[in-house]
Short mmCIF file of C-alpha atoms and ligand atoms in Angstrom, two decimals:
data_model
loop_
_atom_site.label_atom_id
_atom_site.label_comp_id
_atom_site.label_asym_id
_atom_site.label_seq_id
_atom_site.Cartn_x
_atom_site.Cartn_y
_atom_site.Cartn_z
CA MET A 547 -8.83 14.27 15.29
CA ASN A 548 -10.21 16.82 12.77
CA ILE A 549 -8.51 16.85 9.39
CA LEU A 550 -9.02 19.45 6.69
CA GLY A 551 -8.66 17.81 3.27
CA ILE A 552 -7.88 19.77 0.11
CA GLU A 553 -8.12 18.33 -3.41
CA SER A 554 -7.38 20.10 -6.70
CA SER A 555 -5.85 17.47 -8.99
CA CYS A 556 -8.32 17.83 -11.89
CA ASP A 557 -11.28 20.16 -12.49
CA ASP A 558 -12.91 20.18 -9.02
CA THR A 559 -11.72 22.48 -6.26
CA CYS A 560 -12.57 20.60 -3.07
CA ALA A 561 -12.21 21.02 0.69
CA ALA A 562 -13.73 19.00 3.52
CA VAL A 563 -13.39 18.27 7.20
CA VAL A 564 -13.41 14.67 8.46
CA ARG A 565 -13.14 13.49 12.07
CA ASP A 566 -11.01 10.40 12.80
CA GLY A 567 -10.96 9.28 9.17
CA LYS A 568 -14.62 8.25 9.17
CA VAL A 569 -16.98 11.04 10.25
CA LEU A 570 -17.82 13.54 7.53
CA LEU A 571 -18.27 17.04 9.00
CA SER A 572 -18.37 18.99 5.73
CA ASN A 573 -17.63 18.44 2.05
CA CYS A 574 -17.49 21.41 -0.35
CA VAL A 575 -16.72 21.61 -4.04
CA ALA A 576 -16.53 24.21 -6.81
CA SER A 577 -16.34 22.52 -10.20
CA SER A 578 -15.17 23.95 -13.51
CA ALA A 579 -16.71 20.98 -15.41
CA ALA A 580 -19.43 23.09 -17.05
CA GLU A 581 -16.81 25.48 -18.42
CA GLN A 582 -14.56 22.57 -19.49
CA ASP A 583 -17.55 21.13 -21.40
CA LEU A 584 -17.23 24.08 -23.82
CA TYR A 585 -13.86 22.64 -24.89
CA GLY A 586 -14.89 18.96 -24.91
CA GLY A 587 -12.61 18.02 -22.00
CA VAL A 588 -10.41 19.44 -19.28
CA VAL A 589 -8.13 22.30 -20.35
CA PRO A 590 -5.39 22.16 -17.67
CA GLU A 591 -4.72 25.90 -17.68
CA ILE A 592 -8.39 26.70 -17.12
CA ALA A 593 -8.53 24.16 -14.28
CA SER A 594 -5.52 25.78 -12.58
CA ARG A 595 -6.98 29.27 -12.88
CA ARG A 596 -10.34 28.25 -11.45
CA HIS A 597 -8.63 26.47 -8.54
CA ILE A 598 -6.79 29.69 -7.67
CA GLU A 599 -10.06 31.63 -7.76
CA HIS A 600 -12.09 29.11 -5.73
CA ILE A 601 -9.76 27.52 -3.21
CA SER A 602 -10.01 30.10 -0.41
CA GLN A 603 -13.80 30.26 -0.49
CA VAL A 604 -14.21 26.48 -0.73
CA THR A 605 -11.90 26.01 2.27
CA ARG A 606 -13.75 28.68 4.23
CA ALA A 607 -17.06 26.96 3.38
CA ALA A 608 -15.65 23.58 4.56
CA LEU A 609 -14.57 25.03 7.92
CA ASP A 610 -17.88 26.88 8.37
CA GLY A 611 -19.82 23.77 7.36
CA ALA A 612 -17.99 21.76 10.01
CA GLY A 613 -18.57 24.52 12.57
CA LEU A 614 -14.84 24.67 13.27
CA SER A 615 -12.20 27.36 13.17
CA LEU A 616 -8.80 26.72 11.62
CA ALA A 617 -7.40 26.56 15.17
CA GLU A 618 -9.63 23.54 15.84
CA ILE A 619 -8.19 21.61 12.87
CA ASP A 620 -5.49 19.09 13.81
CA ALA A 621 -3.82 18.65 10.41
CA VAL A 622 -4.07 19.84 6.81
CA ALA A 623 -4.10 17.05 4.20
CA VAL A 624 -3.68 17.73 0.50
CA THR A 625 -3.51 15.75 -2.75
CA PHE A 626 0.09 16.06 -3.94
CA ALA A 627 0.06 13.40 -6.71
CA PRO A 628 -0.93 12.29 -9.28
CA GLY A 629 -2.85 14.82 -11.38
CA LEU A 630 -2.62 17.81 -13.68
CA ILE A 631 0.52 19.35 -12.33
CA GLY A 632 -0.59 23.01 -12.45
CA ALA A 633 -3.84 22.06 -10.74
CA VAL A 634 -2.15 19.90 -8.08
CA LEU A 635 0.30 22.70 -7.25
CA VAL A 636 -2.51 25.16 -6.47
CA GLY A 637 -3.78 22.87 -3.71
CA VAL A 638 -0.31 21.97 -2.46
CA ASN A 639 0.80 25.59 -2.18
CA PHE A 640 -2.45 26.69 -0.57
CA ALA A 641 -2.26 23.83 1.98
CA LYS A 642 1.36 24.64 2.75
CA GLY A 643 0.52 28.29 3.40
CA LEU A 644 -2.40 27.31 5.61
CA ALA A 645 -0.41 24.73 7.60
CA PHE A 646 2.48 27.14 8.07
CA SER A 647 0.36 30.11 9.15
CA ALA A 648 -1.79 28.04 11.53
CA GLN A 649 1.17 25.94 12.74
CA LYS A 650 -0.54 22.64 11.85
CA PRO A 651 0.98 19.40 10.56
CA LEU A 652 0.88 18.99 6.77
CA VAL A 653 0.03 15.61 5.19
CA GLY A 654 0.54 14.82 1.50
CA VAL A 655 -2.04 12.35 0.16
CA HIS A 656 -1.86 10.19 -2.97
CA HIS A 657 -5.03 10.83 -4.98
CA LEU A 658 -5.86 7.14 -5.58
CA ARG A 659 -5.33 6.31 -1.92
CA GLY A 660 -7.88 9.06 -1.30
CA HIS A 661 -10.41 7.47 -3.65
CA ILE A 662 -10.07 4.21 -1.72
CA ALA A 663 -10.53 6.04 1.61
CA ALA A 664 -13.95 7.29 0.40
CA LEU A 665 -15.05 3.73 1.17
CA TYR A 666 -14.27 4.15 4.90
CA LEU A 667 -16.58 7.17 5.00
CA THR A 668 -19.43 5.17 3.49
CA HIS A 669 -18.70 1.95 5.43
CA PRO A 670 -17.15 2.77 8.82
CA ASP A 671 -16.91 -0.99 9.50
CA LEU A 672 -14.67 -1.58 6.48
CA ALA A 673 -10.99 -2.18 7.19
CA PRO A 674 -8.14 -3.71 5.14
CA PRO A 675 -7.29 -6.21 3.83
CA PHE A 676 -9.61 -5.98 0.80
CA LEU A 677 -9.44 -5.95 -2.97
CA CYS A 678 -10.31 -2.74 -4.78
CA LEU A 679 -10.90 -1.64 -8.36
CA VAL A 680 -9.94 2.03 -8.63
CA ALA A 681 -11.37 3.45 -11.86
CA SER A 682 -11.20 7.15 -12.57
CA GLY A 683 -10.54 9.56 -15.42
CA GLY A 684 -6.80 8.98 -15.24
CA HIS A 685 -6.37 5.51 -13.71
CA SER A 686 -7.73 1.97 -13.72
CA HIS A 687 -6.07 -0.25 -11.15
CA ILE A 688 -6.85 -3.46 -9.35
CA VAL A 689 -5.26 -2.99 -5.96
CA GLN A 690 -4.79 -5.21 -2.98
CA VAL A 691 -5.31 -2.91 0.00
CA GLU A 692 -3.13 -4.66 2.58
CA ASP A 693 -3.40 -1.95 5.19
CA PHE A 694 -4.60 1.68 5.35
CA THR A 695 -1.27 2.87 3.95
CA GLN A 696 -0.03 -0.30 2.28
CA PHE A 697 -1.02 -1.23 -1.25
CA ARG A 698 -0.09 -3.78 -3.91
CA VAL A 699 -1.06 -3.23 -7.54
CA LEU A 700 -2.22 -6.50 -9.16
CA GLY A 701 -3.30 -5.02 -12.49
CA ARG A 702 -3.68 -1.76 -14.35
CA THR A 703 -4.68 -0.34 -17.69
CA VAL A 704 -2.01 -0.63 -20.34
CA ASP A 705 -3.41 2.39 -22.23
CA ASP A 706 -6.55 4.48 -21.55
CA ALA A 707 -8.22 4.69 -18.15
CA ALA A 708 -11.86 3.58 -17.90
CA GLY A 709 -13.15 7.11 -17.25
CA GLU A 710 -11.06 8.44 -20.10
CA ALA A 711 -12.66 5.86 -22.42
CA PHE A 712 -16.14 6.98 -21.27
CA ASP A 713 -15.14 10.60 -21.92
CA LYS A 714 -13.78 9.88 -25.41
CA VAL A 715 -16.77 7.76 -26.43
CA ALA A 716 -19.08 10.51 -25.15
CA ARG A 717 -17.23 12.97 -27.36
CA THR A 718 -17.52 10.67 -30.39
CA LEU A 719 -21.27 10.38 -29.76
CA GLY A 720 -21.65 14.15 -29.20
CA LEU A 721 -22.66 13.71 -25.57
CA GLY A 722 -20.49 16.33 -23.81
CA TYR A 723 -18.16 16.31 -20.78
CA PRO A 724 -17.91 14.63 -18.30
CA GLY A 725 -18.61 11.62 -20.46
CA GLY A 726 -19.40 8.94 -17.87
CA PRO A 727 -22.71 10.32 -16.62
CA ALA A 728 -23.67 11.41 -20.17
CA VAL A 729 -23.03 7.95 -21.69
CA SER A 730 -24.88 6.34 -18.78
CA ALA A 731 -27.92 8.60 -19.23
CA ALA A 732 -28.07 7.96 -22.99
CA ALA A 733 -27.57 4.22 -22.44
CA LYS A 734 -30.72 3.97 -20.33
CA GLN A 735 -32.82 4.18 -23.49
CA GLY A 736 -30.54 1.86 -25.47
CA ASP A 737 -30.04 -1.84 -26.10
CA PRO A 738 -26.70 -3.08 -24.70
CA ARG A 739 -26.64 -5.95 -27.24
CA ALA A 740 -27.31 -3.77 -30.29
CA TYR A 741 -23.66 -3.43 -31.32
CA ALA A 742 -21.09 -6.17 -30.74
CA LEU A 743 -17.96 -4.42 -29.45
CA PRO A 744 -14.67 -6.24 -28.93
CA THR A 745 -13.11 -7.36 -25.67
CA PRO A 746 -9.48 -6.34 -26.19
CA HIS A 747 -6.79 -8.88 -25.54
CA VAL A 748 -4.16 -7.76 -23.03
CA GLU A 749 -1.04 -9.26 -21.50
CA GLY A 750 -1.22 -9.76 -17.74
CA LYS A 751 -4.14 -11.52 -16.10
CA TYR A 752 -5.50 -8.49 -14.24
CA ASN A 753 -4.48 -5.78 -16.70
CA VAL A 754 -7.07 -4.00 -18.82
CA SER A 755 -6.95 -2.16 -22.13
CA PHE A 756 -9.59 0.25 -23.41
CA SER A 757 -7.90 1.93 -26.33
CA GLY A 758 -9.10 -0.71 -28.83
CA LEU A 759 -12.64 -0.57 -27.49
CA LYS A 760 -12.72 3.21 -27.78
CA THR A 761 -11.30 3.04 -31.32
CA ALA A 762 -13.88 0.40 -32.29
CA VAL A 763 -16.66 2.84 -31.35
CA LEU A 764 -14.93 5.67 -33.19
CA ASN A 765 -14.39 3.59 -36.34
CA PHE A 766 -17.94 2.29 -36.32
CA VAL A 767 -19.38 5.80 -36.02
CA ASN A 768 -17.06 7.27 -38.67
CA ARG A 769 -17.74 4.45 -41.14
CA ALA A 770 -21.49 4.80 -40.65
CA ARG A 771 -21.28 8.56 -41.20
CA MET A 772 -19.28 8.11 -44.40
CA LYS A 773 -21.90 5.72 -45.71
CA GLY A 774 -24.67 8.13 -44.73
CA GLU A 775 -26.04 5.68 -42.18
CA THR A 776 -27.17 6.70 -38.72
CA VAL A 777 -25.84 5.23 -35.51
CA SER A 778 -28.26 4.95 -32.63
CA VAL A 779 -26.61 6.96 -29.86
CA PRO A 780 -28.53 5.23 -27.04
CA ASP A 781 -27.74 1.78 -28.48
CA MET A 782 -24.04 2.56 -28.96
CA ALA A 783 -23.83 4.15 -25.48
CA ALA A 784 -25.50 1.08 -23.95
CA SER A 785 -23.30 -1.36 -25.92
CA PHE A 786 -20.14 0.47 -24.87
CA GLU A 787 -21.23 0.74 -21.23
CA PHE A 788 -22.13 -2.96 -21.18
CA ARG A 789 -18.76 -4.00 -22.67
CA ILE A 790 -16.50 -1.79 -20.53
CA THR A 791 -18.26 -2.54 -17.25
CA ASP A 792 -18.25 -6.25 -18.10
CA ILE A 793 -14.46 -6.13 -18.60
CA LEU A 794 -13.89 -4.22 -15.35
CA ALA A 795 -16.15 -6.49 -13.34
CA GLU A 796 -14.67 -9.66 -14.80
CA LYS A 797 -11.10 -8.62 -13.98
CA LEU A 798 -11.95 -7.63 -10.42
CA LEU A 799 -13.92 -10.83 -9.82
CA ALA A 800 -11.12 -12.96 -11.32
CA ALA A 801 -8.62 -11.32 -8.98
CA ALA A 802 -11.00 -11.88 -6.04
CA ARG A 803 -11.41 -15.54 -6.98
CA ASP A 804 -7.66 -16.09 -7.34
CA THR A 805 -6.68 -14.30 -4.14
CA GLY A 806 -9.62 -15.61 -2.10
CA ALA A 807 -10.66 -12.04 -1.23
CA LYS A 808 -13.90 -11.95 0.71
CA LYS A 809 -14.21 -8.15 0.68
CA ILE A 810 -14.25 -6.43 -2.71
CA CYS A 811 -14.62 -2.73 -3.41
CA VAL A 812 -14.78 -0.16 -6.19
CA ALA A 813 -13.62 3.44 -5.96
CA GLY A 814 -13.11 6.46 -8.23
CA GLY A 815 -15.40 8.40 -10.55
CA VAL A 816 -16.41 5.32 -12.56
CA ALA A 817 -17.62 3.63 -9.34
CA ALA A 818 -20.73 5.80 -9.78
CA ASN A 819 -21.69 3.77 -12.86
CA ARG A 820 -25.02 2.03 -12.33
CA VAL A 821 -24.33 -0.94 -14.62
CA LEU A 822 -20.92 -1.58 -13.03
CA ARG A 823 -22.49 -1.49 -9.56
CA GLU A 824 -25.24 -3.92 -10.60
CA THR A 825 -22.85 -6.31 -12.39
CA LEU A 826 -20.55 -6.41 -9.38
CA THR A 827 -23.44 -6.88 -6.96
CA THR A 828 -24.47 -10.02 -8.84
CA GLY A 829 -20.86 -11.19 -9.30
CA ALA A 830 -19.94 -10.73 -5.63
CA LYS A 831 -23.02 -12.70 -4.57
CA HIS A 832 -21.97 -15.64 -6.78
CA LEU A 833 -18.49 -15.50 -5.32
CA GLY A 834 -19.72 -15.33 -1.73
CA ALA A 835 -17.82 -12.08 -1.24
CA ARG A 836 -19.11 -8.88 0.32
CA LEU A 837 -19.17 -5.89 -2.02
CA TYR A 838 -18.56 -2.38 -0.66
CA LEU A 839 -19.56 0.54 -2.88
CA PRO A 840 -18.84 4.18 -2.10
CA ASP A 841 -21.78 6.54 -1.65
CA LEU A 842 -22.54 8.15 -5.03
CA SER A 843 -21.62 11.56 -3.63
CA LEU A 844 -18.10 10.30 -2.78
CA CYS A 845 -17.17 8.50 -6.04
CA GLY A 846 -15.90 11.58 -7.89
CA ASP A 847 -13.12 13.83 -6.63
CA ASN A 848 -13.79 15.34 -3.22
CA GLY A 849 -11.97 16.74 -0.23
CA ALA A 850 -13.47 14.24 2.24
CA MET A 851 -11.58 11.29 0.75
CA ILE A 852 -8.31 13.24 1.08
CA ALA A 853 -9.09 14.15 4.69
CA ALA A 854 -10.00 10.50 5.43
CA GLN A 855 -6.79 9.11 3.94
CA GLY A 856 -4.88 12.01 5.52
CA TYR A 857 -5.95 10.66 8.90
CA TYR A 858 -4.43 7.22 8.21
CA GLU A 859 -1.26 8.71 6.71
CA TYR A 860 -0.89 10.90 9.79
CA GLN A 861 -1.40 7.90 12.09
CA ALA A 862 1.34 6.11 10.15
CA GLY A 863 3.67 9.06 10.76
CA HIS A 864 3.57 10.27 7.17
CA THR A 865 3.66 14.02 7.65
CA ALA A 866 5.24 16.31 5.08
CA ALA A 867 7.71 19.14 5.31
CA LEU A 868 6.89 22.57 3.92
CA SER A 869 9.12 21.64 0.98
CA LEU A 870 6.35 19.22 -0.19
CA ASN A 871 6.15 19.25 -3.99
CA GLY A 872 3.40 18.18 -6.38
CA TYR A 873 3.83 15.39 -8.96
CA ALA A 874 1.92 14.62 -12.15
CA THR A 875 2.60 10.89 -11.83
CA LEU A 876 3.36 8.67 -8.85
CA ASP A 877 2.48 5.02 -8.22
CA ILE A 878 0.11 4.28 -5.35
CA ASP A 879 2.73 1.91 -3.91
CA ASP A 880 5.78 4.08 -4.59
CA PRO A 881 8.45 3.41 -1.91
CA SER A 882 8.64 7.15 -1.16
CA LEU A 883 5.10 6.89 0.28
CA SER A 884 6.00 4.53 3.09
O1 LIG B 1712 -12.26 10.11 -9.92
P1 LIG B 1712 -12.71 11.18 -10.84
O2 LIG B 1712 -13.78 12.12 -10.37
O3 LIG B 1712 -11.52 12.05 -11.33
C1 LIG B 1712 -10.27 11.54 -11.63
O4 LIG B 1712 -9.50 11.25 -10.68
O5 LIG B 1712 -10.04 11.35 -12.84
O6 LIG B 1712 -13.20 10.42 -12.15
C2 LIG B 1712 -13.71 11.13 -13.23
C3 LIG B 1712 -14.10 10.14 -14.30
C4 LIG B 1712 -14.49 10.82 -15.60
O7 LIG B 1712 -13.79 10.22 -16.66
C5 LIG B 1712 -15.98 10.55 -15.67
O8 LIG B 1712 -16.47 10.47 -17.00
C6 LIG B 1712 -16.11 9.24 -14.94
O9 LIG B 1712 -15.20 9.33 -13.88
N1 LIG B 1712 -17.46 9.02 -14.43
C7 LIG B 1712 -18.24 7.98 -14.81
C8 LIG B 1712 -19.49 8.16 -14.17
N2 LIG B 1712 -19.42 9.29 -13.41
C9 LIG B 1712 -18.16 9.81 -13.59
N3 LIG B 1712 -17.99 6.95 -15.64
C10 LIG B 1712 -18.98 6.07 -15.83
N4 LIG B 1712 -20.21 6.18 -15.28
C11 LIG B 1712 -20.51 7.20 -14.44
N5 LIG B 1712 -21.71 7.30 -13.90
ZN1 LIG B 1713 -10.05 11.23 -8.93
#
């Protein structure tokens, strides 16, 4: 079954074709990140406009790349929540038009479910149940993946998402957008023990909080500037990266220990982080669990993950009517999704 996946929930316009939820036939993206960098972060209106400009060509490129015509596609899957609402709606409306004109089933996909499905593309042998940390620019969740379309949230951020914290710290350090890769690159030359940053206290065993950590960096940098002192950007980047990845890894490993999970995974943009991947590799080994990491090319937003999850949603009978709407927020385990 060939599924065309469309994703436009943030600043990347993406389309891809995936066969049977696991075989990647094409994966195309047009990103407005470089333009967003001019403003220090994503400007929703600019994202929406660029999606409108790029979506037809990106979809055409995905079909051409797969060597398939629209007639040979079996269903159109699209991210319908959560995300920047104007951006989400561009993809939803485009997918609806395409499905209607080609008389194909339409499948609405939850963005975080999509991030998790990127793991099936990298590891075709992986199947639920497993435990997954989903860390992106807008979300940080520890999720029990009970089945391909069944999820239970064990923990979540009570304030900023992990990616958001990377982006804000990058801005404080003058490193540009997107912040994750920029902080990581600067951190390579730094000492992760140079600055002692706090581990914020948070209610809920598997919840995380990054607002205090982000503010600690901001306060430290501002205070140093006021005193005319310099802050080593590589050292601060490395100290922040060390602290945040340590918190994420510890929470995921604690949840794995408590639930007896033998398969643990990471998904989302932050899953590309080298230090997080290394820390979890060591931690999983100690725990006797197998760690599954998504291919680096599939950590950030992409159409393939939406096509992959679209396949499982379709199998579960979750097709959408042409009245499908987009939503800025929606829980991964919302009852409306089952
Ligand atoms: O999943 P994603 O592409 O988009 C959302 O759904 O938000 O995640 C984007 C986030 C950004 O905040 C970005 O800074 C972060 O993922 N990110 C990273 C890395 N690459 C991207 N964070 C840490 N280390 C990285 N290497
Ligand atoms: Zn995402």
